Coordinates of C-alpha atoms in Angstrom, one line a residue:
X1 CA 77.2 -0.4 53.9
X2 CA 73.9 0.1 52.0
X3 CA 73.0 3.0 49.8
X4 CA 69.5 3.9 48.7
X5 CA 68.9 6.3 45.9
X6 CA 65.9 8.6 45.5
X7 CA 63.3 7.5 43.0
X8 CA 63.8 9.9 40.1
X9 CA 64.8 9.2 36.5
X10 CA 67.4 11.1 34.5
X11 CA 66.1 12.8 31.4
X12 CA 69.0 11.6 29.2
X13 CA 68.3 8.0 28.1
X14 CA 72.0 7.0 28.7
X15 CA 71.8 7.9 32.4
X16 CA 70.2 4.9 34.2
X17 CA 68.9 5.1 37.7
X18 CA 71.0 2.5 39.5
X19 CA 70.6 1.4 43.2
X20 CA 73.5 -0.5 44.6
X21 CA 73.7 -2.2 48.0
X22 CA 77.0 -3.5 49.2
X23 CA 77.5 -5.4 52.4
X24 CA 80.9 -6.5 53.7
X25 CA 80.0 -9.5 55.8
X26 CA 83.3 -11.0 57.1
X27 CA 86.8 -9.8 57.9
X28 CA 89.8 -11.4 56.5
X29 CA 91.4 -14.0 58.7
X30 CA 95.0 -13.2 59.7
X31 CA 97.7 -15.3 58.1
X32 CA 99.2 -18.1 60.2
X33 CA 102.7 -17.4 61.5
X34 CA 103.5 -21.1 61.1
X35 CA 102.4 -21.4 57.5
X36 CA 104.0 -24.1 55.4
X37 CA 105.4 -23.6 51.9
X38 CA 103.6 -25.7 49.3
X39 CA 105.1 -28.1 46.9
X40 CA 104.6 -25.5 44.2
X41 CA 107.0 -23.0 45.8
X42 CA 109.5 -25.8 46.5
X43 CA 109.5 -26.9 42.9
X44 CA 110.0 -23.3 41.8
X45 CA 112.9 -22.7 44.1
X46 CA 114.6 -25.9 43.2
X47 CA 114.4 -25.3 39.4
X48 CA 115.3 -21.7 39.7
X49 CA 118.5 -22.5 41.7
X50 CA 119.4 -25.3 39.3
X51 CA 118.9 -23.0 36.2
X52 CA 121.0 -20.2 37.6
X53 CA 123.8 -22.5 38.6
X54 CA 123.8 -24.3 35.2
X55 CA 123.7 -21.2 33.1
X56 CA 126.3 -19.4 35.1
X57 CA 129.1 -20.7 32.9
X58 CA 127.5 -19.4 29.7
X59 CA 129.0 -16.5 27.8
X60 CA 125.9 -14.4 28.6
X61 CA 124.2 -15.9 31.7
X62 CA 120.9 -14.5 33.0
X63 CA 121.5 -12.0 35.7
X64 CA 117.9 -12.2 36.9
X65 CA 115.2 -14.9 36.9
X66 CA 111.8 -15.1 38.5
X67 CA 108.8 -17.4 38.4
X68 CA 105.3 -16.3 39.2
X69 CA 102.6 -19.0 39.4
X70 CA 98.9 -18.0 39.9
X71 CA 96.2 -20.5 40.7
X72 CA 92.6 -19.4 40.4
X73 CA 89.9 -21.8 41.7
X74 CA 86.5 -20.4 40.8
X75 CA 82.9 -21.5 41.3
X76 CA 80.0 -19.7 39.7
X77 CA 76.3 -20.5 40.1
X78 CA 73.4 -18.4 38.5
X79 CA 69.7 -18.6 38.4
X80 CA 67.2 -16.5 36.4
X81 CA 63.5 -16.2 37.4
X82 CA 63.7 -19.3 39.6
X83 CA 65.5 -21.5 37.0
X84 CA 69.2 -22.5 37.2
X85 CA 71.2 -21.2 34.2
X86 CA 74.8 -21.8 35.3
X87 CA 76.5 -24.2 37.7
X88 CA 80.2 -24.7 37.1
X89 CA 83.7 -24.8 38.7
X90 CA 87.0 -24.2 37.1
X91 CA 90.7 -24.2 38.2
X92 CA 93.7 -22.8 36.4
X93 CA 97.4 -22.5 37.2
X94 CA 99.4 -20.1 35.1
X95 CA 103.1 -19.4 34.9
X96 CA 104.9 -16.2 34.0
X97 CA 108.7 -16.2 33.7
X98 CA 110.8 -13.0 33.8
X99 CA 114.3 -13.9 32.6
X100 CA 116.8 -11.1 31.9
X101 CA 120.1 -11.3 30.1
X102 CA 122.5 -8.3 30.2
X103 CA 122.7 -6.2 33.3
X104 CA 120.6 -3.8 35.4
X105 CA 121.4 -0.9 33.1
X106 CA 120.6 -2.6 29.7
X107 CA 119.0 -6.0 29.4
X108 CA 116.9 -8.1 27.1
X109 CA 113.7 -6.5 28.3
X110 CA 114.7 -3.2 26.7
X111 CA 112.1 -2.0 24.2
X112 CA 113.0 -2.4 20.5
X113 CA 112.0 0.8 18.8
X114 CA 109.3 0.2 16.2
X115 CA 108.4 -3.1 17.9
X116 CA 106.7 -2.3 21.2
X117 CA 104.5 -5.4 20.9
X118 CA 107.4 -7.8 21.5
X119 CA 108.0 -6.4 25.0
X120 CA 104.3 -6.5 25.7
X121 CA 104.1 -10.2 24.7
X122 CA 107.0 -11.1 27.0
X123 CA 105.5 -9.3 30.0
X124 CA 102.0 -10.7 29.6
X125 CA 102.8 -14.2 28.3
X126 CA 101.4 -17.0 30.6
X127 CA 101.8 -20.8 30.3
X128 CA 99.6 -23.4 31.9
X129 CA 101.0 -25.4 34.8
X130 CA 100.0 -28.9 36.1
X131 CA 97.2 -28.6 38.6
X132 CA 98.5 -31.6 40.6
X133 CA 101.3 -30.9 43.1
X134 CA 103.6 -33.2 41.2
X135 CA 107.1 -31.7 41.7
X136 CA 108.7 -33.6 38.8
X137 CA 105.9 -32.5 36.4
X138 CA 106.1 -28.9 37.5
X139 CA 109.9 -28.8 37.2
X140 CA 109.6 -30.3 33.7
X141 CA 107.4 -27.4 32.6
X142 CA 109.6 -24.9 34.4
X143 CA 112.8 -26.3 32.7
X144 CA 111.3 -26.3 29.2
X145 CA 109.8 -22.8 29.5
X146 CA 112.9 -21.3 31.1
X147 CA 115.1 -22.7 28.3
X148 CA 112.8 -21.1 25.7
X149 CA 112.8 -17.8 27.6
X150 CA 116.6 -17.9 27.8
X151 CA 117.0 -18.4 24.1
X152 CA 114.5 -15.6 23.4
X153 CA 116.3 -13.3 25.8
X154 CA 119.7 -13.9 24.0
X155 CA 118.2 -13.0 20.6
X156 CA 116.4 -10.0 22.0
X157 CA 119.6 -8.6 23.7
X158 CA 121.5 -9.0 20.5
X159 CA 118.8 -7.0 18.6
X160 CA 118.8 -4.3 21.3
X161 CA 122.6 -3.8 21.1
X162 CA 122.6 -3.7 17.3
X163 CA 119.8 -1.2 17.3
X164 CA 121.6 1.1 19.8
X165 CA 124.7 1.1 17.6
X166 CA 122.9 2.1 14.4
X167 CA 120.2 4.4 15.6
X168 CA 120.2 7.8 17.4
X169 CA 120.6 7.9 21.1
X170 CA 117.5 7.4 23.2
X171 CA 116.1 10.2 25.3
X172 CA 115.3 7.8 28.2
X173 CA 118.6 6.8 29.7
X174 CA 117.1 5.2 32.8
X175 CA 118.2 1.6 33.8
X176 CA 116.1 -1.3 32.5
X177 CA 115.8 -2.9 36.0
X178 CA 116.3 -1.9 39.6
X179 CA 117.7 -3.9 42.6
X180 CA 115.4 -4.6 45.4
X181 CA 115.6 -6.2 48.8
X182 CA 114.5 -9.8 48.8
X183 CA 111.2 -10.5 50.6
X184 CA 110.2 -13.8 52.2
X185 CA 106.6 -14.2 53.2
X186 CA 104.7 -17.5 53.3
X187 CA 100.9 -17.5 54.1
X188 CA 98.8 -20.5 54.8
X189 CA 96.7 -21.6 51.9
X190 CA 93.1 -21.8 53.2
X191 CA 90.8 -24.7 52.1
X192 CA 88.2 -23.8 49.6
X193 CA 84.9 -25.5 49.1
X194 CA 81.4 -24.3 48.2
X195 CA 78.2 -26.4 48.2
X196 CA 77.1 -25.8 44.6
X197 CA 73.8 -27.8 45.1
X198 CA 72.9 -25.8 48.1
X199 CA 73.6 -22.5 46.4
X200 CA 71.7 -23.5 43.3
X201 CA 68.6 -24.0 45.5
X202 CA 69.2 -20.6 47.2
X203 CA 69.6 -18.7 44.0
X204 CA 66.4 -20.3 42.7
X205 CA 64.6 -18.9 45.7
X206 CA 66.2 -15.5 45.4
X207 CA 65.2 -15.0 41.8
X208 CA 61.8 -16.6 41.9
X209 CA 59.8 -13.7 43.5
X210 CA 60.4 -11.6 40.4
X211 CA 58.3 -13.9 38.3
X212 CA 55.1 -12.5 40.0
X213 CA 55.6 -9.2 38.3
X214 CA 55.3 -9.0 34.5
X215 CA 56.7 -5.5 34.5
X216 CA 60.2 -6.9 35.4
X217 CA 61.8 -8.4 32.3
X218 CA 65.2 -9.4 33.8
X219 CA 66.0 -11.0 37.1
X220 CA 69.1 -12.8 38.0
X221 CA 70.8 -14.1 41.2
X222 CA 74.4 -15.3 41.1
X223 CA 77.2 -16.2 43.4
X224 CA 80.9 -16.2 42.5
X225 CA 83.4 -17.8 44.9
X226 CA 87.1 -17.7 44.1
X227 CA 90.4 -18.6 45.8
X228 CA 93.5 -17.0 44.3
X229 CA 96.9 -18.4 45.3
X230 CA 100.2 -16.8 44.1
X231 CA 103.7 -18.2 44.4
X232 CA 106.7 -16.1 43.5
X233 CA 110.4 -16.9 43.6
X234 CA 113.4 -14.9 42.2
X235 CA 117.1 -15.3 41.9
X236 CA 117.5 -12.3 44.2
X237 CA 116.1 -14.4 47.0
X238 CA 112.4 -13.5 47.1
X239 CA 110.1 -16.3 48.3
X240 CA 106.4 -15.5 48.5
X241 CA 103.2 -17.5 48.9
X242 CA 99.9 -15.6 49.3
X243 CA 96.3 -16.7 49.2
X244 CA 92.9 -15.2 49.6
X245 CA 89.2 -16.1 49.1
X246 CA 86.5 -13.9 48.0
X247 CA 82.7 -14.5 47.6
X248 CA 80.2 -12.2 45.9
X249 CA 76.5 -12.6 45.8
X250 CA 74.6 -10.4 43.3
X251 CA 70.9 -9.9 42.7
X252 CA 70.1 -7.9 39.6
X253 CA 66.8 -7.0 37.9
X254 CA 65.5 -4.5 35.4
X255 CA 62.2 -3.0 34.3
X256 CA 61.2 -0.3 31.8
X257 CA 59.3 2.9 32.2
X258 CA 56.3 3.7 30.0
X259 CA 58.6 5.9 27.8
X260 CA 61.0 3.0 27.2
X261 CA 63.8 4.0 29.6
X262 CA 65.5 0.9 31.1
X263 CA 65.7 0.9 34.9
X264 CA 68.1 -1.6 36.5
X265 CA 68.7 -2.3 40.1
X266 CA 71.5 -4.3 41.7
X267 CA 72.1 -5.6 45.3
X268 CA 75.4 -7.2 46.1
X269 CA 77.0 -8.8 49.1
X270 CA 80.7 -9.6 49.7
X271 CA 82.5 -11.9 52.1
X272 CA 85.9 -13.4 52.5
X273 CA 84.4 -16.9 53.1
X274 CA 81.3 -18.7 51.8
X275 CA 80.1 -19.1 55.4
X276 CA 80.1 -15.3 55.8
X277 CA 77.4 -14.7 53.2
X278 CA 74.0 -13.5 54.5
X279 CA 71.2 -15.9 55.4
X280 CA 68.1 -16.4 53.3
X281 CA 65.9 -14.0 55.3
X282 CA 68.3 -11.1 54.7
X283 CA 68.5 -11.7 51.0
X284 CA 64.8 -12.2 50.4
X285 CA 64.1 -9.0 52.3
X286 CA 66.4 -7.2 49.9
X287 CA 64.6 -8.9 47.0
X288 CA 61.2 -7.7 48.2
X289 CA 62.7 -4.2 48.6
X290 CA 64.1 -4.3 45.0
X291 CA 60.7 -5.3 43.6
X292 CA 59.0 -2.4 45.4
X293 CA 61.7 0.0 44.2
X294 CA 61.6 -1.2 40.6
X295 CA 57.8 -0.7 40.5
X296 CA 58.2 2.8 42.0
X297 CA 60.9 3.7 39.5
X298 CA 58.5 3.0 36.6
X299 CA 56.2 5.8 37.7
X300 CA 58.9 8.1 39.1
X301 CA 59.1 11.6 37.6
X302 CA 61.9 12.4 35.1
X303 CA 64.2 15.1 36.6
X304 CA 64.6 18.3 34.6
X305 CA 67.8 18.9 32.7
X306 CA 70.4 21.0 34.5
X307 CA 72.6 23.6 32.9
X308 CA 75.0 25.4 35.2
X309 CA 78.4 25.2 37.0
X310 CA 79.6 21.9 38.5
X311 CA 82.6 20.8 40.6
X312 CA 84.1 17.5 39.5
X313 CA 86.6 15.4 41.4
X314 CA 88.2 12.0 41.3
X315 CA 87.4 9.8 38.3
X316 CA 84.6 12.1 37.2
X317 CA 87.1 14.8 36.4

């Protein structure tokens, strides 16, 4: 899908004329029906089952425990006016634990009145996990962090119960958690590799044509490729492994009109694989089109202000 906007400039300085082209270049591959659970999911299940069995004999055992591990493998390469400015790859694995003490009606996740931040920190607290698929190392982190989460949950539930005894009844009487049917879904984890050296050369070529036009003060070409893998296991029996790859190529440039109005343009391409990105001829043709459009925008007339009725919908409303 490609959208071309008419060459007019808004009278208000805050309203920029922006042309955006988006191309979806590859369909997502269907998940394999014979996918194999990774060592990460295996370590999570083993430690989860061990924890629930070990704590079952405690005075206040957890009634629910889940692990969510997210791995993001990201590569980003950028060039400006024909020169490379960024070429880096990074990988992170982050763990989030949801451990609840009490029961579905009232548990340790219940918000403490006057201290809403404590609940926010519990819900959005992440811990780094080993990047290697070393089961013992992963189980060690899971054990230590689960123990900490259990002790925090016990303290939190005690505070919640004390507060409910000494303060007025809450208006919201809904349960703190709901039961749900356990889901099991294991997708194949696709391999992920991008030739950074090749893309560095491509992006130099894509951003170099802008150097021939002094009126254009910003020109950048960048590619961001990312594989996100999620593993989830819960004491209710959920067992999920999902993965997807996304690649985005963006060409952006900007110029200024004689009156000082900034005029940016962006062209972007999206694919589910690095191989699905457009070839050089397609991208360079768009670059030439962007240059022509930027130069045309510099001399485009400013549209007159409009005062009158308008119908707004969606986000604009």
